[in-house]
Coordinates of C-alpha atoms and ligand atoms in Angstrom, one line a residue:
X1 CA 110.6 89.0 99.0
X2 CA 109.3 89.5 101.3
X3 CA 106.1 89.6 101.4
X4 CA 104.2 88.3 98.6
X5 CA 100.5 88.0 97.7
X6 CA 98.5 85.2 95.6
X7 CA 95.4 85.8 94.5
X8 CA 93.1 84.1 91.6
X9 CA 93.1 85.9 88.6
X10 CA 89.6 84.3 87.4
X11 CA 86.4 83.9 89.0
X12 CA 88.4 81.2 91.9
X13 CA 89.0 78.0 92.2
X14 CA 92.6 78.4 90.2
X15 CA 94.6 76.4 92.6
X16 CA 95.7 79.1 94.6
X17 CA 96.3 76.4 97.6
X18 CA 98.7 74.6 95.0
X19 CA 100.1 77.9 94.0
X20 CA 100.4 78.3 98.1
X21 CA 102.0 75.0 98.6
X22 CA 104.8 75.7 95.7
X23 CA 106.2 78.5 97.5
X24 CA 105.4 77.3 101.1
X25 CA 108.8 75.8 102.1
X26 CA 110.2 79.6 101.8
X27 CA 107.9 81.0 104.1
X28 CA 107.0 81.9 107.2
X29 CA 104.1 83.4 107.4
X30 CA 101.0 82.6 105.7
X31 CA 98.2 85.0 105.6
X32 CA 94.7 84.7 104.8
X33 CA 93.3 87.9 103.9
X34 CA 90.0 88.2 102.8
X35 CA 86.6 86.4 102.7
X36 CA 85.8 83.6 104.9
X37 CA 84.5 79.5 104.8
X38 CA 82.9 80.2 100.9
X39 CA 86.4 79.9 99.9
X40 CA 87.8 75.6 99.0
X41 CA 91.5 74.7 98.6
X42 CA 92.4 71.4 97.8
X43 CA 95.5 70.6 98.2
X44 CA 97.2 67.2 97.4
X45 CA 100.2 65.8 99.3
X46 CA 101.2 62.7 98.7
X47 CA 98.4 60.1 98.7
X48 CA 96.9 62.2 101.0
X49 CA 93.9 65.2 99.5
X50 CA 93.6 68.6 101.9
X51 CA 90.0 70.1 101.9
X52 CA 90.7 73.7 103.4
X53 CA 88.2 76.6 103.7
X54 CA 88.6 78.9 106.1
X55 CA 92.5 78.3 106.9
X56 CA 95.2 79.3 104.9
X57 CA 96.4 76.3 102.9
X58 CA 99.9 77.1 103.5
X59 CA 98.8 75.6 107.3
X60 CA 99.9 72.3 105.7
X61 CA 103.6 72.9 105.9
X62 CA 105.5 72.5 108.5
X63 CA 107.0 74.9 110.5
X64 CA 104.6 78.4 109.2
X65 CA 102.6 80.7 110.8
X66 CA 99.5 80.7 109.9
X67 CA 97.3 84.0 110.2
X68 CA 93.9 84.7 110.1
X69 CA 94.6 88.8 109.6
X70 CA 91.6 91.6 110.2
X71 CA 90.2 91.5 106.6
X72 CA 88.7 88.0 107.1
X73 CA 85.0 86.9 108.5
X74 CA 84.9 83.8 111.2
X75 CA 82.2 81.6 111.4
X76 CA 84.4 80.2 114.8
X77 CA 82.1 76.5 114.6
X78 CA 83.5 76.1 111.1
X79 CA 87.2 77.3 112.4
X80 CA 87.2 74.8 115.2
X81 CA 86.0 72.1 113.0
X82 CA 88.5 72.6 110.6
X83 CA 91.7 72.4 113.2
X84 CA 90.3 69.3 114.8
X85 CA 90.0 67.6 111.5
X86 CA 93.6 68.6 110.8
X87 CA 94.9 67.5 114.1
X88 CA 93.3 64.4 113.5
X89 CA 95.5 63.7 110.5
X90 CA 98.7 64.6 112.5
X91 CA 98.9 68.3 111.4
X92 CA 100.0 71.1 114.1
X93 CA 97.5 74.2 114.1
X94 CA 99.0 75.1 117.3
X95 CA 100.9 78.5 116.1
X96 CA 97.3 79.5 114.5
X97 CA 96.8 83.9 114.8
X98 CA 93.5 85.2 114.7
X99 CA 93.0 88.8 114.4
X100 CA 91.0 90.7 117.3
X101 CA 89.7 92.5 114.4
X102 CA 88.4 90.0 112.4
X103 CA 84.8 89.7 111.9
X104 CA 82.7 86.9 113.1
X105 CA 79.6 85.3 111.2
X106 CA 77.0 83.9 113.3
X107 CA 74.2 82.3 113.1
X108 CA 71.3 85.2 111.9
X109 CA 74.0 86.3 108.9
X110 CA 74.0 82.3 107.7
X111 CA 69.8 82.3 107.8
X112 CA 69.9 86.3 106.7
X113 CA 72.2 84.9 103.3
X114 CA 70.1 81.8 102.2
X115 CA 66.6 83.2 103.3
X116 CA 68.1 86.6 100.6
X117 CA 69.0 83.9 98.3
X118 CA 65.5 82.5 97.8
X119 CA 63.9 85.9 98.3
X120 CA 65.8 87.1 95.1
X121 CA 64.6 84.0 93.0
X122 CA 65.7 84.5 89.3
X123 CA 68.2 86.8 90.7
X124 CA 70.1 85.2 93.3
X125 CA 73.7 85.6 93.5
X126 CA 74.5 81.9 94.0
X127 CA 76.2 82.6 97.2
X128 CA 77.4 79.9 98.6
X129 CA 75.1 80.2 101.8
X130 CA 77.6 80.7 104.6
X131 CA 77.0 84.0 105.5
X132 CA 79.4 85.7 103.7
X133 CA 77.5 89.1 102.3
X134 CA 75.4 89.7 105.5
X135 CA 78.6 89.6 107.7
X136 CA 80.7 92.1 105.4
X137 CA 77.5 94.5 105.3
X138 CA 77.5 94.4 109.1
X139 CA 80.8 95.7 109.0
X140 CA 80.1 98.3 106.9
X141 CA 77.1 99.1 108.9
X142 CA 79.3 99.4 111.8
X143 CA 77.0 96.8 113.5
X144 CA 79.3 93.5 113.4
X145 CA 80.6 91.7 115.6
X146 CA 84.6 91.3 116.3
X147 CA 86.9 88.5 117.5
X148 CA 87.7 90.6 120.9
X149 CA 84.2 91.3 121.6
X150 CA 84.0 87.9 123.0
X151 CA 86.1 88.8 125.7
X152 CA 83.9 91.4 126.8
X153 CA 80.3 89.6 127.9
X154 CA 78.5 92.6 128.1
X155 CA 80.1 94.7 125.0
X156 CA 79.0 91.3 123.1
X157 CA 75.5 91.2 124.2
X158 CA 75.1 95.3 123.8
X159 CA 76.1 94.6 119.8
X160 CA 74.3 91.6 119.5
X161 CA 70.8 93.2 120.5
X162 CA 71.9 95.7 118.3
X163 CA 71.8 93.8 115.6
X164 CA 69.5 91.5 116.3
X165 CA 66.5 94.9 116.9
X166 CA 66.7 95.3 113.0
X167 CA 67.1 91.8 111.7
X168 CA 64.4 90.1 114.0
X169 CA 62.1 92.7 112.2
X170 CA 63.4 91.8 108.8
X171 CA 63.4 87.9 109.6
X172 CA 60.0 88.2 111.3
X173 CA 58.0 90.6 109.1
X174 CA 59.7 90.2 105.4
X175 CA 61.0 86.7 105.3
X176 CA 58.2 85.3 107.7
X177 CA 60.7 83.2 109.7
X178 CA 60.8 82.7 113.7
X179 CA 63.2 85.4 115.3
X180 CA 66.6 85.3 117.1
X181 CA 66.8 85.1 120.6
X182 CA 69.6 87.4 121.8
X183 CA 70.3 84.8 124.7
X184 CA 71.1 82.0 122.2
X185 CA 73.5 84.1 119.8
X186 CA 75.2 85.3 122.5
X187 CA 76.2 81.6 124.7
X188 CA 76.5 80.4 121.5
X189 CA 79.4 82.3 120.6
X190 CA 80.9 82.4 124.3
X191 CA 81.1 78.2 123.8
X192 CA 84.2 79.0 121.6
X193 CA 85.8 82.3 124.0
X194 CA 88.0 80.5 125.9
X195 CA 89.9 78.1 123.0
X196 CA 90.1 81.1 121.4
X197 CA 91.8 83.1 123.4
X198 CA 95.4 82.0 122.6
X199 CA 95.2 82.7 119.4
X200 CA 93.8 85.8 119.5
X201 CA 96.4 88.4 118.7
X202 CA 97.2 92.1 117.1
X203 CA 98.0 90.4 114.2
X204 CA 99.1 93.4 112.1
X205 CA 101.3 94.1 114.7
X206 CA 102.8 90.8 114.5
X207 CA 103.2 90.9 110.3
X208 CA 104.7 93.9 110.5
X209 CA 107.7 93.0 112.9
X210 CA 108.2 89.7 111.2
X211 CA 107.8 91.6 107.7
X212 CA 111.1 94.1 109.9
X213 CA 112.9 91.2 110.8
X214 CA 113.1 90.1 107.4
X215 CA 111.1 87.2 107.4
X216 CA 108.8 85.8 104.1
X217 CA 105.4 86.2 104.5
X218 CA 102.8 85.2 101.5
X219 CA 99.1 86.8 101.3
X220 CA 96.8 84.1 100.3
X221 CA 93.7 85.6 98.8
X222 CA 90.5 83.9 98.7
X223 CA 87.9 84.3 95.5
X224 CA 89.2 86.0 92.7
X225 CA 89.5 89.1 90.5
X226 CA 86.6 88.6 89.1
X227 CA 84.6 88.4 92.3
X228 CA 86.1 91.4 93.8
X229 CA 83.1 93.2 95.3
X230 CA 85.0 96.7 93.4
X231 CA 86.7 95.1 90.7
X232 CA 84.3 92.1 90.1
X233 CA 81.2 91.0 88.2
X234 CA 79.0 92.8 90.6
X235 CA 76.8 92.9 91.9
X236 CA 77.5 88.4 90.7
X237 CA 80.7 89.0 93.2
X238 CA 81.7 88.3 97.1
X239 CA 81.5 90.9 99.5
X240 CA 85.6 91.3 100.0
X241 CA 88.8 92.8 98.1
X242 CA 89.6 89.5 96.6
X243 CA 92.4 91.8 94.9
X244 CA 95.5 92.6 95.6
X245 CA 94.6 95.9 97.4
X246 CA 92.9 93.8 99.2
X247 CA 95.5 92.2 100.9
X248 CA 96.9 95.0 102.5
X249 CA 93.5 96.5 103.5
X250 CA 93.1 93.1 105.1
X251 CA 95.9 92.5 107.2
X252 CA 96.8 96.9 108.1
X253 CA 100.3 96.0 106.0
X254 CA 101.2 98.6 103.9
X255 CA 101.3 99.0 100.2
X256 CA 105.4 99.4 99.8
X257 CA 105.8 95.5 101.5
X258 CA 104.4 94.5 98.2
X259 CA 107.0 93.2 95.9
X260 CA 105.6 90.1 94.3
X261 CA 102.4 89.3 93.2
X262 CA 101.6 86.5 92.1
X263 CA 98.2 85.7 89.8
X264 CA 96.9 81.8 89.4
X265 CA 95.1 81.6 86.5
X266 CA 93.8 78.1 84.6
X267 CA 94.2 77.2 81.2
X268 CA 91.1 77.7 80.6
X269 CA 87.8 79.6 82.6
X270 CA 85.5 78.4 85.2
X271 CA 82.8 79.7 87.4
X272 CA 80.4 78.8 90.0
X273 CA 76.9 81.0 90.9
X274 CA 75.2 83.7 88.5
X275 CA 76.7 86.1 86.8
X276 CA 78.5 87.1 83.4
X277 CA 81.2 84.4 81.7
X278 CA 81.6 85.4 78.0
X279 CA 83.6 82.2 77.1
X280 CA 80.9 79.7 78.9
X281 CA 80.7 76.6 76.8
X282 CA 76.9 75.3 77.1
X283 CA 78.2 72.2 74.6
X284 CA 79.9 68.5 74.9
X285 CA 83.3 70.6 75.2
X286 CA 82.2 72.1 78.5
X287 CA 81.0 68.7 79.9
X288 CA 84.6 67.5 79.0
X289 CA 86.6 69.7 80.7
X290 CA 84.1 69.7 83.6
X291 CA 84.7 65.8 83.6
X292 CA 88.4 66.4 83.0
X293 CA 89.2 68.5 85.5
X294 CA 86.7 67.5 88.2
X295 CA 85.3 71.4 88.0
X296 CA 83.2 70.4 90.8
X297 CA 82.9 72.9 94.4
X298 CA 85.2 71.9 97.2
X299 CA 82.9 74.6 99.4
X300 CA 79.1 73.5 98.2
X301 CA 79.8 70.3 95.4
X302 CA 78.2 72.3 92.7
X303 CA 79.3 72.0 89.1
X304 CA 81.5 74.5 87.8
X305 CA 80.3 76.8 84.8
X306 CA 83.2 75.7 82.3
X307 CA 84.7 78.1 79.2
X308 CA 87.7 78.2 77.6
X309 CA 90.3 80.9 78.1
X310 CA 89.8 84.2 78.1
X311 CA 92.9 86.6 77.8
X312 CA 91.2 90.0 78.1
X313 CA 90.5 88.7 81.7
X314 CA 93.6 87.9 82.4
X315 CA 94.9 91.4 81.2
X316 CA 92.3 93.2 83.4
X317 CA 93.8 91.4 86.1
X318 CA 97.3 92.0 85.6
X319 CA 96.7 95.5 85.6
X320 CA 94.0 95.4 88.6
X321 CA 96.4 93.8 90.8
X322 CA 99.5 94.8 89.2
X323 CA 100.9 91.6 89.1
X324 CA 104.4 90.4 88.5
X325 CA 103.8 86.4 87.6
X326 CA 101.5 84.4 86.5
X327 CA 100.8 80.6 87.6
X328 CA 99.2 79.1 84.8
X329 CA 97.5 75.9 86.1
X330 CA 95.6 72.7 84.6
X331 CA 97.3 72.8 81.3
X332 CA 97.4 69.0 81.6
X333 CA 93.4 69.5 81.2
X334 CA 93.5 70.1 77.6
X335 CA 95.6 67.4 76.3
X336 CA 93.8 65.6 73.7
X337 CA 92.0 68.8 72.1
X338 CA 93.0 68.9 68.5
X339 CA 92.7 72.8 67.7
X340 CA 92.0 75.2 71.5
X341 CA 90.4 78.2 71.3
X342 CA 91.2 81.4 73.2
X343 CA 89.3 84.4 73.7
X344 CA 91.4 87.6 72.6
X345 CA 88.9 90.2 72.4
X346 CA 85.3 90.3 72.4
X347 CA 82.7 91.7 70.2
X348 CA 80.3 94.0 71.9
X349 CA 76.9 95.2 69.4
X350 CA 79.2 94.6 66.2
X351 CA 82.5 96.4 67.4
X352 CA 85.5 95.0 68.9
X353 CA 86.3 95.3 72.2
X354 CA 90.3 94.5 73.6
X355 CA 89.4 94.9 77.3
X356 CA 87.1 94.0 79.6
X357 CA 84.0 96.3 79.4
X358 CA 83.5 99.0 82.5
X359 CA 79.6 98.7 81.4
X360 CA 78.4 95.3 83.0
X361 CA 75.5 95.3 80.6
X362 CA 78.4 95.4 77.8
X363 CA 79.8 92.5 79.6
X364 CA 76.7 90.6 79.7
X365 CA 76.3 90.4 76.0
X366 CA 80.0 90.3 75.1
X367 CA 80.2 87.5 72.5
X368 CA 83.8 85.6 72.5
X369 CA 86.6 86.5 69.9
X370 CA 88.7 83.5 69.6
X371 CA 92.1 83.1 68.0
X372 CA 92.2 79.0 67.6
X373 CA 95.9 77.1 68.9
X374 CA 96.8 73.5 67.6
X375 CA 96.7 71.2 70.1
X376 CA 98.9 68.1 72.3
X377 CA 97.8 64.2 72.6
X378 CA 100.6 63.7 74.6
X379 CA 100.2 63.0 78.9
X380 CA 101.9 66.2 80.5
X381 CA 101.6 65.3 83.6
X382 CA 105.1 63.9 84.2
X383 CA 106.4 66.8 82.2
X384 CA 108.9 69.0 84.8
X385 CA 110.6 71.0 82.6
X386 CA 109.4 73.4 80.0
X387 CA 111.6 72.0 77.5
X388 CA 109.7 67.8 77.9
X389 CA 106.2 69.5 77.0
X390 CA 105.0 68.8 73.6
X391 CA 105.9 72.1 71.3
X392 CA 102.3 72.8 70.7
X393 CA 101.9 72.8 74.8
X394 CA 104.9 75.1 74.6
X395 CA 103.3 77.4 71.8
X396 CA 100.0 77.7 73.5
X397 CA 101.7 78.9 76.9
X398 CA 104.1 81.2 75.1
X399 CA 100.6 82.9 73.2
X400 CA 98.6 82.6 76.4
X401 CA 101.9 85.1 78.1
X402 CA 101.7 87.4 74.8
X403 CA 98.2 87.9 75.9
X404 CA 97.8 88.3 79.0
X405 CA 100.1 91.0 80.4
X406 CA 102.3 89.3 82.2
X407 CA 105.2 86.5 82.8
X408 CA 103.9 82.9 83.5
X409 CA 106.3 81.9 85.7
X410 CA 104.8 78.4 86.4
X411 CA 102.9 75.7 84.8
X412 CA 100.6 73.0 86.4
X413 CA 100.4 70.1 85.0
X414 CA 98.7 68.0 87.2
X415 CA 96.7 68.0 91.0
X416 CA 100.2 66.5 93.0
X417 CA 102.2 68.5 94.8
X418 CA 105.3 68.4 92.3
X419 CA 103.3 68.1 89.5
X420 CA 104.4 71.9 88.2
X421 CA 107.0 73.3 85.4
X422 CA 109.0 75.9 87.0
X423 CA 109.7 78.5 84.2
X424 CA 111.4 81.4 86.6
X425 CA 112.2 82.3 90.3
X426 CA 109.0 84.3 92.0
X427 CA 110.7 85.3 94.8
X428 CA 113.8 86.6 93.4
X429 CA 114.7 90.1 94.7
X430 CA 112.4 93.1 93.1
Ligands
LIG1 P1 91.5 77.3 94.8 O1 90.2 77.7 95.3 O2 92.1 78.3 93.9 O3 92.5 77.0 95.9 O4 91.3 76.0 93.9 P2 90.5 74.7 94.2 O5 91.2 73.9 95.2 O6 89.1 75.1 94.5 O7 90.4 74.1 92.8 C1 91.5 73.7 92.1 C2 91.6 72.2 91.8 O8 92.5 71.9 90.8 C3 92.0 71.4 93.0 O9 91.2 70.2 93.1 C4 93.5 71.0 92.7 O10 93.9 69.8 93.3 C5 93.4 70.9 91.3 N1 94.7 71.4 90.6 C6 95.5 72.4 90.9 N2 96.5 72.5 90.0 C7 96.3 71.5 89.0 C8 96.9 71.2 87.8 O11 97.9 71.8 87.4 N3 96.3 70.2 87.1 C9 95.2 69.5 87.5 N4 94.7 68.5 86.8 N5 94.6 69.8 88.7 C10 95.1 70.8 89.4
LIG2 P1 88.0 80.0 96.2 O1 88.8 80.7 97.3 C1 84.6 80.2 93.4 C2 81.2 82.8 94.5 C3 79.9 82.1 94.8 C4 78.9 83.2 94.4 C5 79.7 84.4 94.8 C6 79.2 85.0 96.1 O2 87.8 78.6 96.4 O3 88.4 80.4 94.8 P2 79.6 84.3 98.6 O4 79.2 83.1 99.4 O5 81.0 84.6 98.7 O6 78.8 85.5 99.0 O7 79.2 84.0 97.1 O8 81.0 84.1 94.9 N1 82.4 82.3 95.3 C7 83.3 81.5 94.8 N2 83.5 80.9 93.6 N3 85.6 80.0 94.3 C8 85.5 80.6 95.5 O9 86.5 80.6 96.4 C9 84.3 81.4 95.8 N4 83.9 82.0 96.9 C10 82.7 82.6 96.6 O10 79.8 80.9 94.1 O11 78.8 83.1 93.0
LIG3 MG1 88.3 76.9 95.5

């Protein structure tokens, strides 16, 4: 410790709010990074299922800080609807930060992504359609529009017409849709000013002093690897650092705090939206562990893309994010497969490749090289200790480490709470 970072090591949808959860009761600040409302945690506690997507699932425990830090975009309807709904369920949001330098999505960037979407036709992203990619190329554009900008009417309305002169051309002329009334963005997004305000803090400023006083403070990334807008799929990516560089970038902490990170990576390979997946299954065995593992979208319902493991991916993003564990989760999943096949290499036009292509068109037609493990009829999920799983269960984690570059420090083997295999400590001293 102290300050450690998740982040999927797939394309997302690990169980990074599980992964979260684990190592919750040691911290004291949790810290949402990157992305925005595309991102869906479910988290189970109890009888009771968490549906989290733009706060940090480590809001569920009691007693952390939970920060919204500069790297993140808003959409401040979806934020307020998310607190209430916690509230409701007896959960305190009250110690909430939100950076003044986060970015906020509105409504022209959530019409600007799903009007690109069907513009794009065969090649759409698959973006999950709230307003992700417009609202990170604003920023980039230097034409977005920041948390602290709602305290200042007439700054707001100056960058809002700002934005608004270019769009309303694009919206009006290319896309053939009505235009945005500047007067509507801008009372729209001063409804939210003054329950804001509270919360509204120099959050880097913050991190760092608790991060001086010693106190634990975990990084949850949103996405994945694999969607990294530099280390992705692209342009079939988000529009953040889902990576661990990412999480500094993201909340203006500095690369030395770093001393654990901490990958979440399934037992086998999913996906949601377009883009490359060498391992996709397109057979019954996909269906299954679609149906096994409810590989369904907390964020939009869509059915996941389902493959089975691929170990060059998880080596690419041990090294990307230099990670120092792995949580391997959903093991439980594959119980009842008689022989499981994992990707070790891949062959690209007849040779064979050991890492993940730097050519995307490589990537596209990679074809699968799998080394085949015997499988476990046994139920798992009541398994706590490394030593009650099945020895083929054992065998296939112990390969899946050899392969992938990188300790697995804990298994999931099931959606509850304590339903995980603790193989070693993740926050022991570095
Ligand atoms: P995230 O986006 O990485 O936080 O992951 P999601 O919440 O989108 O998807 C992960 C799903 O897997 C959730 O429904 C979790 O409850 C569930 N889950 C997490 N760990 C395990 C596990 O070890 N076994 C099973 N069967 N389900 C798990
Ligand atoms: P968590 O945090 C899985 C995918 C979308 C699409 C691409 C771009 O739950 O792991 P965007 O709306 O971000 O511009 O969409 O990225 N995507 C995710 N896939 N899990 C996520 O988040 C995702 N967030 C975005 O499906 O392909
Ligand atoms: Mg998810």
């Amino acid at each position: 410790m102290p300050a450690v970072v998740i982040i999927g090591a797939q394309w997302g949808d690990e169980g990074k709010g599980k992964a979260t959860d684990l190592l919750a009761e040691h911290i004291e600040y949790v810290v949402k990074f990157n992305g925005g409302n595309n991102a869906g945690h479910t988290v189970v506690i109890g009888n009771e299922k968490y549906a989290l997507h733009l706060l940090p699932s480590g809001i569920l425990t009691p007693g952390v800080i939970p920060v919204i830090s500069n790297g993140v975009v808003i959409d401040l309807e979806v934020l307020f609807h998310e607190i209430d709904a916690l509230n409701a369920r007896g959960i305190d949001t009250s110690r909430l930060r939100v950076s003044a330098n986060a970015h906020v999505i509105t409504p022209y960037h959530v019409t600007i992504d799903k009007t690109t979407e069907r513009f794009l036709g065969k090649r759409a992203i698959g973006t999950t359609g709230r307003g992700i990619g417009p609202t990170y190329a604003d920023k980039i554009n230097r034409v977005g529009i920041r948390i602290q900008d709602l305290f200042d009417v007439s700054i707001l309305r100056q960058k809002v017409e700002g934005a608004l002169v270019q769009k309303n051309q694009l919206l009006t002329k290319v896309y053939n849709r009505a235009s945005i009334r500047v007067d509507e963005v801008v009372a729209e997004l001063l409804t939210y000013a003054e329950r804001l305000r509270p919360m509204v803090a120099d959050t880097a400023l913050e991190l760092h002093e608790a991060l001086q006083a010693g106190k634990n403070v975990l990084f949850e990334g949103g996405q994945a690897t694999m969607l990294d807008v530099d280390h992705g799929t692209y342009p079939f990516v988000t529009s953040s650092n889902a990576t661990a560089g990412g999480a500094s970038t993201g909340s203006g902490i500095g690369p030395r705090e770093f001393k654990t990170v901490i990958g979440i990576v399934k037992a086998y390979t999913t996906r949601v939206g377009a883009g490359p997946f060498p391992t996709e299954l397109f057979d019954a065995w996909g269906e299954q562990l679609r149906a096994t593992g409810h590989e369904y979208g907390t964020t939009t319902g869509r059915p996941r893309r389902c493959g089975w493991y691929d170990a060059p991916i998880a080596r690419y993003s041990a090294r990307i994010n230099g990670l120092t564990d792995f949580v391997l989760t959903k093991l439980d999943v594959l119980t009842g497969i008689k022989e499981i096949p994992v990707c070790v290499a891949y062959e690209v036009d007849g040779k064979r490749v050991d890492e993940v292509p730097v050519s995307q068109s490589d990537f596209h037609h990679a074809k699968p090289v799998y080394e085949m493990f015997p499988g476990w009829d046994e139920d798992i999920s009541t398994c706590r200790t490394f030593d009650e799983l099945p020895k083929n269960a054992q065998d296939y984690v112990v390969a899946l480490e050899k392969l992938s570059g990188c300790r697995i420090s804990a298994i999931g083997v099931g959606p509850a709470r304590d339903a995980i295999i603790v193989r070693h400590d993740m926050l022991e001293a570095k």
